[in-house]
Amino acid sequence: MFHLASFDEIAGVAHGIEVTNPNMVARIRRAADSLNRYEIAARLGQAITEAADAAHLRDFEEAEFGEASADAIVDCEYQDELAAAWSLVAAEHQLISPETIIAHDGSVTDPSLPQGKDLAHAHPFFRASPG
């Protein structure tokens, strides 16, 4: 049987990074105070991209050399935490929520945009990937 949980109860989504790295979350929140919603979305997109790049490098080193270097491991962990912190801040600024993603089949709508436009038109981070 399925158990439904609120978005905030899912481990690692809302509160996990606040527990494991509260200083990073505080730093990201301070930085986000001076940014508008599009700049926060851009920072989130950049953090996600850098986390994916670091994960790919770590996987490559593990496949090629049998184990990843300490630098690749640390970079991967740091970038994952940074992406989690920006995701938390984006959720606090109501830029992402499961309701908007599910209701719009992956496109996130912004009421400040012209009728019929979504964030994919405002910022490339929100464009759906082909597939």
Short mmCIF file of N, CA and C in Angstrom, two decimals:
data_model
loop_
_atom_site.label_atom_id
_atom_site.label_comp_id
_atom_site.label_asym_id
_atom_site.label_seq_id
_atom_site.Cartn_x
_atom_site.Cartn_y
_atom_site.Cartn_z
N MET A 1 0.84 -1.18 0.00
CA MET A 1 0.00 0.00 0.00
C MET A 1 0.89 1.24 0.00
N PHE A 2 0.45 2.24 -0.69
CA PHE A 2 1.21 3.48 -0.78
C PHE A 2 0.96 4.37 0.43
N HIS A 3 2.00 5.05 0.84
CA HIS A 3 1.88 6.03 1.93
C HIS A 3 2.18 7.40 1.33
N LEU A 4 1.22 8.29 1.41
CA LEU A 4 1.42 9.63 0.89
C LEU A 4 2.09 10.51 1.94
N ALA A 5 3.07 11.25 1.51
CA ALA A 5 3.78 12.16 2.41
C ALA A 5 3.82 13.53 1.76
N SER A 6 3.87 14.54 2.59
CA SER A 6 3.98 15.89 2.04
C SER A 6 5.38 16.08 1.48
N PHE A 7 5.52 17.06 0.61
CA PHE A 7 6.80 17.35 -0.03
C PHE A 7 7.87 17.62 1.02
N ASP A 8 7.51 18.31 2.10
CA ASP A 8 8.48 18.66 3.14
C ASP A 8 8.94 17.46 3.95
N GLU A 9 8.17 16.37 3.94
CA GLU A 9 8.53 15.20 4.72
C GLU A 9 9.50 14.28 4.00
N ILE A 10 9.69 14.49 2.70
CA ILE A 10 10.57 13.61 1.93
C ILE A 10 12.01 13.90 2.34
N ALA A 11 12.72 12.88 2.76
CA ALA A 11 14.09 13.05 3.24
C ALA A 11 14.98 13.64 2.16
N GLY A 12 15.78 14.62 2.54
CA GLY A 12 16.74 15.19 1.62
C GLY A 12 16.18 16.30 0.75
N VAL A 13 14.88 16.48 0.70
CA VAL A 13 14.33 17.51 -0.16
C VAL A 13 14.28 18.85 0.55
N ALA A 14 13.64 18.89 1.70
CA ALA A 14 13.46 20.18 2.34
C ALA A 14 14.36 20.39 3.55
N HIS A 15 14.48 19.39 4.38
CA HIS A 15 15.16 19.61 5.65
C HIS A 15 16.51 18.91 5.75
N GLY A 16 16.80 17.98 4.88
CA GLY A 16 18.05 17.22 4.98
C GLY A 16 19.28 18.10 4.91
N ILE A 17 19.34 19.00 3.96
CA ILE A 17 20.51 19.86 3.81
C ILE A 17 20.62 20.85 4.96
N GLU A 18 19.49 21.25 5.54
CA GLU A 18 19.54 22.16 6.69
C GLU A 18 20.19 21.48 7.89
N VAL A 19 20.03 20.18 8.01
CA VAL A 19 20.60 19.43 9.12
C VAL A 19 22.07 19.14 8.87
N THR A 20 22.40 18.71 7.64
CA THR A 20 23.77 18.29 7.36
C THR A 20 24.73 19.45 7.11
N ASN A 21 24.22 20.57 6.58
CA ASN A 21 25.11 21.70 6.28
C ASN A 21 24.37 23.03 6.48
N PRO A 22 24.07 23.37 7.74
CA PRO A 22 23.30 24.59 8.00
C PRO A 22 24.03 25.87 7.60
N ASN A 23 25.36 25.87 7.65
CA ASN A 23 26.10 27.08 7.28
C ASN A 23 25.98 27.37 5.79
N MET A 24 26.00 26.33 4.97
CA MET A 24 25.84 26.54 3.53
C MET A 24 24.44 27.08 3.22
N VAL A 25 23.43 26.51 3.88
CA VAL A 25 22.06 26.97 3.65
C VAL A 25 21.92 28.44 4.06
N ALA A 26 22.51 28.81 5.18
CA ALA A 26 22.45 30.21 5.63
C ALA A 26 23.14 31.13 4.62
N ARG A 27 24.28 30.69 4.10
CA ARG A 27 25.00 31.49 3.11
C ARG A 27 24.18 31.65 1.82
N ILE A 28 23.55 30.58 1.38
CA ILE A 28 22.74 30.63 0.16
C ILE A 28 21.52 31.51 0.38
N ARG A 29 20.90 31.41 1.54
CA ARG A 29 19.74 32.27 1.84
C ARG A 29 20.13 33.75 1.82
N ARG A 30 21.28 34.07 2.41
CA ARG A 30 21.74 35.47 2.39
C ARG A 30 21.99 35.94 0.97
N ALA A 31 22.59 35.10 0.16
CA ALA A 31 22.84 35.46 -1.24
C ALA A 31 21.53 35.64 -1.99
N ALA A 32 20.55 34.79 -1.72
CA ALA A 32 19.26 34.85 -2.43
C ALA A 32 18.43 36.06 -2.05
N ASP A 33 18.69 36.64 -0.89
CA ASP A 33 17.93 37.82 -0.46
C ASP A 33 18.05 38.98 -1.43
N SER A 34 19.16 39.06 -2.13
CA SER A 34 19.37 40.19 -3.05
C SER A 34 19.09 39.81 -4.50
N LEU A 35 18.54 38.60 -4.74
CA LEU A 35 18.29 38.13 -6.10
C LEU A 35 16.79 38.09 -6.39
N ASN A 36 16.44 38.27 -7.67
CA ASN A 36 15.04 38.09 -8.04
C ASN A 36 14.81 36.62 -8.38
N ARG A 37 13.58 36.26 -8.69
CA ARG A 37 13.23 34.85 -8.91
C ARG A 37 13.96 34.24 -10.10
N TYR A 38 14.23 35.02 -11.12
CA TYR A 38 14.92 34.49 -12.30
C TYR A 38 16.40 34.25 -12.01
N GLU A 39 16.99 35.12 -11.19
CA GLU A 39 18.39 34.92 -10.80
C GLU A 39 18.53 33.70 -9.89
N ILE A 40 17.57 33.50 -9.01
CA ILE A 40 17.58 32.31 -8.15
C ILE A 40 17.45 31.05 -9.01
N ALA A 41 16.55 31.10 -9.99
CA ALA A 41 16.38 29.95 -10.89
C ALA A 41 17.65 29.68 -11.67
N ALA A 42 18.33 30.74 -12.09
CA ALA A 42 19.60 30.57 -12.82
C ALA A 42 20.66 29.94 -11.93
N ARG A 43 20.74 30.40 -10.68
CA ARG A 43 21.71 29.81 -9.74
C ARG A 43 21.39 28.34 -9.47
N LEU A 44 20.10 28.02 -9.35
CA LEU A 44 19.70 26.63 -9.15
C LEU A 44 20.11 25.79 -10.36
N GLY A 45 19.84 26.29 -11.53
CA GLY A 45 20.22 25.57 -12.76
C GLY A 45 21.72 25.36 -12.85
N GLN A 46 22.47 26.38 -12.50
CA GLN A 46 23.93 26.27 -12.52
C GLN A 46 24.41 25.24 -11.50
N ALA A 47 23.82 25.25 -10.31
CA ALA A 47 24.21 24.29 -9.27
C ALA A 47 23.89 22.86 -9.68
N ILE A 48 22.75 22.66 -10.32
CA ILE A 48 22.37 21.32 -10.77
C ILE A 48 23.33 20.85 -11.87
N THR A 49 23.66 21.75 -12.79
CA THR A 49 24.60 21.40 -13.86
C THR A 49 25.97 21.04 -13.31
N GLU A 50 26.46 21.83 -12.37
CA GLU A 50 27.77 21.56 -11.79
C GLU A 50 27.77 20.26 -10.98
N ALA A 51 26.64 19.96 -10.31
CA ALA A 51 26.54 18.69 -9.57
C ALA A 51 26.56 17.51 -10.53
N ALA A 52 25.87 17.65 -11.65
CA ALA A 52 25.87 16.57 -12.65
C ALA A 52 27.26 16.39 -13.24
N ASP A 53 27.95 17.49 -13.54
CA ASP A 53 29.31 17.40 -14.08
C ASP A 53 30.25 16.72 -13.10
N ALA A 54 30.15 17.07 -11.82
CA ALA A 54 31.01 16.47 -10.80
C ALA A 54 30.71 14.98 -10.65
N ALA A 55 29.43 14.61 -10.73
CA ALA A 55 29.06 13.20 -10.63
C ALA A 55 29.59 12.41 -11.83
N HIS A 56 29.52 13.02 -13.01
CA HIS A 56 30.05 12.35 -14.20
C HIS A 56 31.56 12.15 -14.09
N LEU A 57 32.27 13.15 -13.60
CA LEU A 57 33.71 13.02 -13.44
C LEU A 57 34.05 11.92 -12.44
N ARG A 58 33.32 11.90 -11.34
CA ARG A 58 33.56 10.86 -10.32
C ARG A 58 33.30 9.47 -10.91
N ASP A 59 32.18 9.32 -11.63
CA ASP A 59 31.87 8.03 -12.25
C ASP A 59 32.93 7.62 -13.26
N PHE A 60 33.40 8.60 -14.05
CA PHE A 60 34.44 8.30 -15.03
C PHE A 60 35.70 7.81 -14.35
N GLU A 61 36.13 8.50 -13.31
CA GLU A 61 37.35 8.08 -12.61
C GLU A 61 37.20 6.70 -11.99
N GLU A 62 36.02 6.42 -11.44
CA GLU A 62 35.79 5.10 -10.84
C GLU A 62 35.83 4.02 -11.91
N ALA A 63 35.25 4.30 -13.07
CA ALA A 63 35.25 3.32 -14.16
C ALA A 63 36.64 3.14 -14.76
N GLU A 64 37.36 4.25 -14.92
CA GLU A 64 38.65 4.22 -15.59
C GLU A 64 39.78 3.71 -14.69
N PHE A 65 39.78 4.14 -13.44
CA PHE A 65 40.90 3.84 -12.55
C PHE A 65 40.54 2.92 -11.39
N GLY A 66 39.29 2.51 -11.29
CA GLY A 66 38.87 1.64 -10.20
C GLY A 66 38.42 2.38 -8.96
N GLU A 67 38.85 3.61 -8.81
CA GLU A 67 38.40 4.45 -7.70
C GLU A 67 38.56 5.91 -8.10
N ALA A 68 37.72 6.74 -7.55
CA ALA A 68 37.78 8.16 -7.85
C ALA A 68 38.82 8.83 -6.96
N SER A 69 39.39 9.92 -7.46
CA SER A 69 40.36 10.68 -6.66
C SER A 69 39.63 11.38 -5.52
N ALA A 70 40.39 11.73 -4.51
CA ALA A 70 39.81 12.45 -3.37
C ALA A 70 39.19 13.76 -3.82
N ASP A 71 39.85 14.45 -4.75
CA ASP A 71 39.30 15.71 -5.27
C ASP A 71 37.95 15.52 -5.94
N ALA A 72 37.82 14.46 -6.73
CA ALA A 72 36.56 14.19 -7.43
C ALA A 72 35.45 13.85 -6.44
N ILE A 73 35.78 13.09 -5.41
CA ILE A 73 34.79 12.71 -4.40
C ILE A 73 34.32 13.94 -3.63
N VAL A 74 35.26 14.75 -3.17
CA VAL A 74 34.91 15.95 -2.39
C VAL A 74 34.12 16.93 -3.25
N ASP A 75 34.56 17.13 -4.50
CA ASP A 75 33.86 18.04 -5.39
C ASP A 75 32.43 17.57 -5.64
N CYS A 76 32.25 16.28 -5.85
CA CYS A 76 30.93 15.72 -6.09
C CYS A 76 30.01 15.93 -4.88
N GLU A 77 30.52 15.66 -3.70
CA GLU A 77 29.72 15.84 -2.48
C GLU A 77 29.38 17.31 -2.26
N TYR A 78 30.34 18.20 -2.48
CA TYR A 78 30.10 19.63 -2.30
C TYR A 78 29.05 20.13 -3.30
N GLN A 79 29.19 19.74 -4.56
CA GLN A 79 28.25 20.21 -5.58
C GLN A 79 26.84 19.67 -5.33
N ASP A 80 26.74 18.43 -4.83
CA ASP A 80 25.43 17.88 -4.47
C ASP A 80 24.78 18.70 -3.36
N GLU A 81 25.57 19.05 -2.35
CA GLU A 81 25.04 19.85 -1.25
C GLU A 81 24.65 21.25 -1.71
N LEU A 82 25.45 21.83 -2.59
CA LEU A 82 25.14 23.15 -3.12
C LEU A 82 23.84 23.13 -3.91
N ALA A 83 23.65 22.12 -4.73
CA ALA A 83 22.40 22.00 -5.50
C ALA A 83 21.21 21.79 -4.56
N ALA A 84 21.40 21.01 -3.51
CA ALA A 84 20.32 20.79 -2.54
C ALA A 84 19.97 22.10 -1.82
N ALA A 85 20.98 22.88 -1.47
CA ALA A 85 20.73 24.16 -0.79
C ALA A 85 19.99 25.13 -1.70
N TRP A 86 20.41 25.23 -2.97
CA TRP A 86 19.70 26.11 -3.91
C TRP A 86 18.29 25.61 -4.17
N SER A 87 18.08 24.29 -4.18
CA SER A 87 16.73 23.74 -4.35
C SER A 87 15.84 24.13 -3.18
N LEU A 88 16.39 24.07 -1.98
CA LEU A 88 15.64 24.47 -0.79
C LEU A 88 15.26 25.94 -0.87
N VAL A 89 16.21 26.78 -1.23
CA VAL A 89 15.95 28.22 -1.33
C VAL A 89 14.93 28.50 -2.44
N ALA A 90 15.03 27.81 -3.55
CA ALA A 90 14.06 27.99 -4.64
C ALA A 90 12.66 27.58 -4.18
N ALA A 91 12.57 26.52 -3.40
CA ALA A 91 11.27 26.10 -2.87
C ALA A 91 10.73 27.14 -1.88
N GLU A 92 11.61 27.70 -1.06
CA GLU A 92 11.19 28.74 -0.11
C GLU A 92 10.68 29.98 -0.82
N HIS A 93 11.22 30.26 -1.98
CA HIS A 93 10.78 31.41 -2.78
C HIS A 93 9.65 31.02 -3.73
N GLN A 94 9.11 29.84 -3.53
CA GLN A 94 7.99 29.30 -4.28
C GLN A 94 8.27 29.21 -5.78
N LEU A 95 9.51 28.89 -6.13
CA LEU A 95 9.86 28.70 -7.53
C LEU A 95 9.63 27.27 -7.98
N ILE A 96 9.72 26.32 -7.05
CA ILE A 96 9.47 24.93 -7.37
C ILE A 96 8.58 24.32 -6.31
N SER A 97 7.70 23.46 -6.73
CA SER A 97 6.89 22.67 -5.82
C SER A 97 6.35 21.50 -6.62
N PRO A 98 6.07 20.38 -5.97
CA PRO A 98 5.59 19.23 -6.73
C PRO A 98 4.26 19.50 -7.41
N GLU A 99 3.43 20.34 -6.82
CA GLU A 99 2.12 20.63 -7.40
C GLU A 99 2.26 21.28 -8.78
N THR A 100 3.18 22.24 -8.90
CA THR A 100 3.33 22.92 -10.19
C THR A 100 3.95 22.01 -11.23
N ILE A 101 4.87 21.18 -10.83
CA ILE A 101 5.51 20.28 -11.78
C ILE A 101 4.54 19.22 -12.27
N ILE A 102 3.78 18.62 -11.37
CA ILE A 102 2.83 17.58 -11.74
C ILE A 102 1.66 18.16 -12.53
N ALA A 103 1.12 19.29 -12.08
CA ALA A 103 -0.06 19.87 -12.71
C ALA A 103 0.22 20.34 -14.13
N HIS A 104 1.44 20.71 -14.43
CA HIS A 104 1.76 21.26 -15.75
C HIS A 104 2.63 20.33 -16.56
N ASP A 105 2.63 19.05 -16.21
CA ASP A 105 3.36 18.04 -16.97
C ASP A 105 4.82 18.41 -17.18
N GLY A 106 5.44 18.92 -16.12
CA GLY A 106 6.86 19.22 -16.19
C GLY A 106 7.19 20.67 -16.46
N SER A 107 6.22 21.46 -16.94
CA SER A 107 6.51 22.87 -17.17
C SER A 107 6.02 23.66 -15.97
N VAL A 108 6.81 24.60 -15.53
CA VAL A 108 6.48 25.39 -14.35
C VAL A 108 5.96 26.74 -14.81
N THR A 109 4.72 27.05 -14.47
CA THR A 109 4.13 28.31 -14.92
C THR A 109 4.39 29.41 -13.92
N ASP A 110 4.55 30.59 -14.41
CA ASP A 110 4.79 31.77 -13.59
C ASP A 110 3.70 32.78 -13.91
N PRO A 111 2.88 33.17 -12.92
CA PRO A 111 1.78 34.09 -13.19
C PRO A 111 2.24 35.47 -13.68
N SER A 112 3.50 35.83 -13.46
CA SER A 112 3.97 37.14 -13.92
C SER A 112 4.30 37.16 -15.40
N LEU A 113 4.33 35.96 -16.04
CA LEU A 113 4.63 35.89 -17.46
C LEU A 113 3.35 36.07 -18.27
N PRO A 114 3.46 36.49 -19.53
CA PRO A 114 2.26 36.65 -20.37
C PRO A 114 1.48 35.35 -20.46
N GLN A 115 0.18 35.48 -20.71
CA GLN A 115 -0.71 34.32 -20.79
C GLN A 115 -0.16 33.27 -21.75
N GLY A 116 -0.15 32.02 -21.32
CA GLY A 116 0.29 30.94 -22.17
C GLY A 116 1.79 30.70 -22.16
N LYS A 117 2.54 31.52 -21.44
CA LYS A 117 4.00 31.35 -21.38
C LYS A 117 4.36 30.68 -20.06
N ASP A 118 5.40 29.89 -20.07
CA ASP A 118 5.89 29.29 -18.83
C ASP A 118 7.36 29.65 -18.67
N LEU A 119 7.98 29.14 -17.61
CA LEU A 119 9.36 29.50 -17.32
C LEU A 119 10.32 29.01 -18.40
N ALA A 120 9.90 28.05 -19.22
CA ALA A 120 10.76 27.59 -20.30
C ALA A 120 11.04 28.72 -21.29
N HIS A 121 10.09 29.65 -21.41
CA HIS A 121 10.30 30.78 -22.29
C HIS A 121 11.16 31.86 -21.64
N ALA A 122 11.18 31.87 -20.29
CA ALA A 122 11.91 32.90 -19.57
C ALA A 122 13.36 32.51 -19.30
N HIS A 123 13.62 31.24 -19.08
CA HIS A 123 14.96 30.82 -18.72
C HIS A 123 15.23 29.43 -19.27
N PRO A 124 16.38 29.20 -19.90
CA PRO A 124 16.66 27.90 -20.51
C PRO A 124 16.74 26.75 -19.53
N PHE A 125 16.98 27.01 -18.24
CA PHE A 125 17.05 25.93 -17.25
C PHE A 125 15.75 25.15 -17.20
N PHE A 126 14.63 25.84 -17.42
CA PHE A 126 13.33 25.20 -17.28
C PHE A 126 12.84 24.54 -18.57
N ARG A 127 13.63 24.56 -19.62
CA ARG A 127 13.21 23.90 -20.86
C ARG A 127 13.28 22.40 -20.69
N ALA A 128 12.28 21.73 -21.19
CA ALA A 128 12.23 20.28 -21.08
C ALA A 128 13.33 19.66 -21.96
N SER A 129 13.91 18.62 -21.47
CA SER A 129 14.94 17.94 -22.25
C SER A 129 14.27 17.06 -23.29
N PRO A 130 14.89 16.89 -24.46
CA PRO A 130 14.28 16.04 -25.47
C PRO A 130 14.27 14.59 -25.03
N GLY A 131 13.28 13.90 -25.42
CA GLY A 131 13.27 12.49 -25.08
C GLY A 131 11.95 12.03 -24.84
#
